Amino acid sequence: MKLKKLFLIAFTLLLVTNLSAQDWRFGLKASPTIAWLKPDTKGLEPDGSKLTFSWGFMAEYFFAENYAISTGVDVGSYGGKLTTPNTALIVNQNLRLKYIDVPIAVKMRTKEIGYMRYFGQFGFTPGFVIAAKADQEISQPGVAKITKNDEDIKSDIIPINVSLLIALGAEYSLSGNTALVMSVSFHNGFIDIADFDILDPANNVSTKSAKMTSQAIRLNVGVLF
């Protein structure tokens, strides 16, 4: 229900703007995603990427013929695998993070070449966490291994994320303003999203705060009207 309300609010805000409707284009997209986590704490290391799926609503406002402000609302999937090697307590985790993303970017496109236009995008993606789950495997010398599935770790993730957005893509004109759109985008998180502690590998007794960022590459396929 909350997700539906967010989409409704975003769509309403776009409709009630006093800008000319002919300068707007709207659409939907689906985005297979490769996501991974980038720790910045000694004792916490990446252990692999994840194949996930994101989707969302697109909107573009053209302030010139080939220049637009690109935005929308996405359900963005992120995550990755982490491990804490070389400690008395080894924890392997497979994290699945879900955000409501609101990308804001400048889109620059070429003039039509045949039925094609090519474009680049540059901007930022603020995101707000809505779910965080993890499969965990905890092992310790002399102690039986503990496995936990679908653990709710939302309290261990900082609620807000911001990532740099860079994309390259193409539009294929179908009819009038309707176009098939495909792009590859890189989402480079640059703020810490971790809100948990790990065992300090220097002494295996005290703990210290973990730090990590979220990264993703997406193949975006959609239709703009």
GROMACS .gro file of C-alpha atoms in nm:
model
  225
    1MET     CA    1   0.000   0.000   0.000
    2LYS     CA    2   0.280   0.245   0.085
    3LEU     CA    3   0.445   0.172  -0.250
    4LYS     CA    4   0.122   0.247  -0.438
    5LYS     CA    5   0.085   0.576  -0.250
    6LEU     CA    6   0.439   0.682  -0.345
    7PHE     CA    7   0.375   0.614  -0.714
    8LEU     CA    8   0.042   0.801  -0.694
    9ILE     CA    9   0.203   1.104  -0.528
   10ALA     CA   10   0.485   1.115  -0.785
   11PHE     CA   11   0.245   1.083  -1.076
   12THR     CA   12   0.012   1.352  -0.936
   13LEU     CA   13   0.297   1.598  -0.885
   14LEU     CA   14   0.398   1.557  -1.247
   15LEU     CA   15   0.044   1.603  -1.375
   16VAL     CA   16  -0.037   1.919  -1.179
   17THR     CA   17   0.275   2.105  -1.290
   18ASN     CA   18   0.201   2.422  -1.488
   19LEU     CA   19   0.461   2.331  -1.751
   20SER     CA   20   0.329   2.255  -2.098
   21ALA     CA   21   0.217   1.893  -2.128
   22GLN     CA   22   0.373   1.860  -2.472
   23ASP     CA   23   0.718   1.903  -2.314
   24TRP     CA   24   0.669   1.591  -2.101
   25ARG     CA   25   0.715   1.225  -2.184
   26PHE     CA   26   0.622   0.938  -1.952
   27GLY     CA   27   0.694   0.568  -1.958
   28LEU     CA   28   0.771   0.242  -1.782
   29LYS     CA   29   1.091   0.041  -1.764
   30ALA     CA   30   1.230  -0.291  -1.644
   31SER     CA   31   1.593  -0.330  -1.538
   32PRO     CA   32   1.788  -0.653  -1.489
   33THR     CA   33   2.064  -0.553  -1.245
   34ILE     CA   34   2.406  -0.668  -1.132
   35ALA     CA   35   2.462  -0.535  -0.780
   36TRP     CA   36   2.749  -0.553  -0.535
   37LEU     CA   37   2.866  -0.397  -0.210
   38LYS     CA   38   3.193  -0.213  -0.155
   39PRO     CA   39   3.311  -0.227   0.209
   40ASP     CA   40   3.551   0.034   0.343
   41THR     CA   41   3.636  -0.131   0.675
   42LYS     CA   42   3.928  -0.360   0.754
   43GLY     CA   43   3.790  -0.701   0.839
   44LEU     CA   44   3.489  -0.675   0.608
   45GLU     CA   45   3.535  -0.784   0.246
   46PRO     CA   46   3.318  -0.827  -0.066
   47ASP     CA   47   3.239  -1.189  -0.153
   48GLY     CA   48   3.050  -1.162  -0.480
   49SER     CA   49   2.778  -0.981  -0.673
   50LYS     CA   50   2.405  -1.048  -0.718
   51LEU     CA   51   2.173  -1.062  -1.016
   52THR     CA   52   1.857  -0.871  -0.923
   53PHE     CA   53   1.566  -0.697  -1.092
   54SER     CA   54   1.446  -0.337  -1.074
   55TRP     CA   55   1.153  -0.158  -1.237
   56GLY     CA   56   0.990   0.182  -1.238
   57PHE     CA   57   0.813   0.482  -1.385
   58MET     CA   58   0.998   0.730  -1.610
   59ALA     CA   59   0.935   1.098  -1.679
   60GLU     CA   60   1.122   1.349  -1.894
   61TYR     CA   61   1.080   1.724  -1.928
   62PHE     CA   62   1.237   1.873  -2.243
   63PHE     CA   63   1.358   2.230  -2.190
   64ALA     CA   64   1.516   2.224  -2.540
   65GLU     CA   65   1.472   1.997  -2.841
   66ASN     CA   66   1.742   1.750  -2.739
   67TYR     CA   67   1.794   1.833  -2.372
   68ALA     CA   68   1.576   1.709  -2.088
   69ILE     CA   69   1.550   1.666  -1.714
   70SER     CA   70   1.500   1.294  -1.657
   71THR     CA   71   1.334   1.165  -1.339
   72GLY     CA   72   1.089   0.905  -1.218
   73VAL     CA   73   1.024   0.660  -0.936
   74ASP     CA   74   1.198   0.320  -0.928
   75VAL     CA   75   1.182   0.014  -0.710
   76GLY     CA   76   1.558  -0.040  -0.707
   77SER     CA   77   1.713  -0.371  -0.603
   78TYR     CA   78   2.067  -0.374  -0.467
   79GLY     CA   79   2.281  -0.597  -0.248
   80GLY     CA   80   2.577  -0.828  -0.262
   81LYS     CA   81   2.779  -1.079  -0.063
   82LEU     CA   82   3.005  -0.997   0.232
   83THR     CA   83   3.244  -1.194   0.448
   84THR     CA   84   3.453  -1.132   0.761
   85PRO     CA   85   3.761  -1.350   0.704
   86ASN     CA   86   4.056  -1.394   0.941
   87THR     CA   87   3.856  -1.337   1.259
   88ALA     CA   88   3.750  -1.563   1.543
   89LEU     CA   89   3.390  -1.522   1.425
   90ILE     CA   90   3.341  -1.564   1.049
   91VAL     CA   91   3.017  -1.428   0.908
   92ASN     CA   92   2.919  -1.478   0.543
   93GLN     CA   93   2.619  -1.275   0.430
   94ASN     CA   94   2.409  -1.252   0.116
   95LEU     CA   95   2.231  -0.915   0.136
   96ARG     CA   96   1.918  -0.817  -0.058
   97LEU     CA   97   1.836  -0.446  -0.037
   98LYS     CA   98   1.536  -0.271  -0.187
   99TYR     CA   99   1.496   0.107  -0.226
  100ILE     CA  100   1.249   0.357  -0.361
  101ASP     CA  101   1.476   0.554  -0.594
  102VAL     CA  102   1.405   0.899  -0.739
  103PRO     CA  103   1.665   0.953  -1.014
  104ILE     CA  104   1.733   1.312  -1.122
  105ALA     CA  105   1.952   1.351  -1.430
  106VAL     CA  106   2.023   1.565  -1.734
  107LYS     CA  107   1.957   1.380  -2.060
  108MET     CA  108   2.135   1.483  -2.380
  109ARG     CA  109   2.033   1.313  -2.704
  110THR     CA  110   2.125   1.333  -3.071
  111LYS     CA  111   1.895   1.432  -3.352
  112GLU     CA  112   1.704   1.148  -3.515
  113ILE     CA  113   1.921   0.927  -3.735
  114GLY     CA  114   1.680   0.711  -3.930
  115TYR     CA  115   1.449   0.592  -3.653
  116MET     CA  116   1.720   0.614  -3.386
  117ARG     CA  117   1.838   0.869  -3.133
  118TYR     CA  118   2.135   0.815  -2.901
  119PHE     CA  119   2.166   0.973  -2.558
  120GLY     CA  120   2.367   1.010  -2.242
  121GLN     CA  121   2.249   1.083  -1.888
  122PHE     CA  122   2.430   1.223  -1.587
  123GLY     CA  123   2.287   1.290  -1.243
  124PHE     CA  124   2.213   1.151  -0.898
  125THR     CA  125   1.980   0.893  -0.747
  126PRO     CA  126   1.852   0.953  -0.393
  127GLY     CA  127   1.708   0.633  -0.250
  128PHE     CA  128   1.502   0.536   0.056
  129VAL     CA  129   1.530   0.182   0.189
  130ILE     CA  130   1.202  -0.013   0.209
  131ALA     CA  131   1.333  -0.366   0.273
  132ALA     CA  132   1.658  -0.536   0.370
  133LYS     CA  133   1.703  -0.913   0.404
  134ALA     CA  134   2.007  -1.136   0.444
  135ASP     CA  135   2.102  -1.502   0.439
  136GLN     CA  136   2.372  -1.550   0.700
  137GLU     CA  137   2.623  -1.824   0.777
  138ILE     CA  138   2.807  -1.785   1.107
  139SER     CA  139   3.100  -2.009   1.201
  140GLN     CA  140   3.340  -2.016   1.494
  141PRO     CA  141   3.619  -2.264   1.582
  142GLY     CA  142   3.483  -2.545   1.796
  143VAL     CA  143   3.120  -2.434   1.751
  144ALA     CA  144   2.859  -2.574   1.513
  145LYS     CA  145   2.789  -2.355   1.209
  146ILE     CA  146   2.474  -2.139   1.234
  147THR     CA  147   2.266  -2.066   0.925
  148LYS     CA  148   1.994  -1.800   0.908
  149ASN     CA  149   1.773  -1.730   0.606
  150ASP     CA  150   1.571  -1.418   0.523
  151GLU     CA  151   1.686  -1.230   0.831
  152ASP     CA  152   1.535  -0.881   0.852
  153ILE     CA  153   1.836  -0.645   0.865
  154LYS     CA  154   1.659  -0.318   0.789
  155SER     CA  155   1.778  -0.176   1.123
  156ASP     CA  156   2.138  -0.244   1.010
  157ILE     CA  157   2.104  -0.031   0.696
  158ILE     CA  158   2.106   0.350   0.691
  159PRO     CA  159   1.762   0.458   0.556
  160ILE     CA  160   1.894   0.697   0.286
  161ASN     CA  161   2.134   0.629   0.001
  162VAL     CA  162   2.265   0.856  -0.276
  163SER     CA  163   2.442   0.734  -0.588
  164LEU     CA  164   2.599   0.892  -0.893
  165LEU     CA  165   2.407   0.802  -1.211
  166ILE     CA  166   2.574   0.766  -1.552
  167ALA     CA  167   2.392   0.611  -1.850
  168LEU     CA  168   2.431   0.561  -2.223
  169GLY     CA  169   2.147   0.446  -2.445
  170ALA     CA  170   1.933   0.469  -2.754
  171GLU     CA  171   1.572   0.538  -2.852
  172TYR     CA  172   1.392   0.370  -3.142
  173SER     CA  173   1.094   0.570  -3.269
  174LEU     CA  174   0.777   0.361  -3.295
  175SER     CA  175   0.519   0.628  -3.375
  176GLY     CA  176   0.494   0.999  -3.297
  177ASN     CA  177   0.644   1.056  -2.951
  178THR     CA  178   0.635   0.685  -2.864
  179ALA     CA  179   0.978   0.524  -2.847
  180LEU     CA  180   1.140   0.202  -2.736
  181VAL     CA  181   1.426   0.290  -2.500
  182MET     CA  182   1.729   0.086  -2.401
  183SER     CA  183   2.025   0.196  -2.190
  184VAL     CA  184   2.303   0.076  -1.963
  185SER     CA  185   2.337   0.270  -1.638
  186PHE     CA  186   2.598   0.269  -1.363
  187HIS     CA  187   2.485   0.355  -1.009
  188ASN     CA  188   2.784   0.442  -0.793
  189GLY     CA  189   2.682   0.486  -0.429
  190PHE     CA  190   2.899   0.737  -0.249
  191ILE     CA  191   2.756   0.753   0.104
  192ASP     CA  192   2.787   0.492   0.379
  193ILE     CA  193   2.481   0.266   0.409
  194ALA     CA  194   2.603   0.035   0.691
  195ASP     CA  195   2.467   0.075   1.044
  196PHE     CA  196   2.620  -0.227   1.216
  197ASP     CA  197   2.940  -0.331   1.394
  198ILE     CA  198   3.191  -0.603   1.313
  199LEU     CA  199   3.452  -0.779   1.524
  200ASP     CA  200   3.781  -0.591   1.513
  201PRO     CA  201   4.031  -0.825   1.339
  202ALA     CA  202   4.317  -0.655   1.523
  203ASN     CA  203   4.222  -0.818   1.856
  204ASN     CA  204   3.906  -1.028   1.795
  205VAL     CA  205   3.759  -0.878   2.112
  206SER     CA  206   3.636  -0.524   2.055
  207THR     CA  207   3.402  -0.414   1.776
  208LYS     CA  208   3.409  -0.127   1.528
  209SER     CA  209   3.157   0.035   1.297
  210ALA     CA  210   3.132  -0.107   0.947
  211LYS     CA  211   3.128   0.117   0.640
  212MET     CA  212   3.020   0.025   0.288
  213THR     CA  213   2.863   0.164  -0.027
  214SER     CA  214   2.627   0.009  -0.280
  215GLN     CA  215   2.705  -0.026  -0.652
  216ALA     CA  216   2.496  -0.149  -0.947
  217ILE     CA  217   2.492  -0.180  -1.325
  218ARG     CA  218   2.150  -0.198  -1.494
  219LEU     CA  219   2.023  -0.286  -1.837
  220ASN     CA  220   1.715  -0.065  -1.874
  221VAL     CA  221   1.445  -0.151  -2.127
  222GLY     CA  222   1.128   0.057  -2.150
  223VAL     CA  223   0.875   0.253  -2.352
  224LEU     CA  224   0.829   0.632  -2.348
  225PHE     CA  225   0.506   0.798  -2.469
   0.00000   0.00000   0.00000
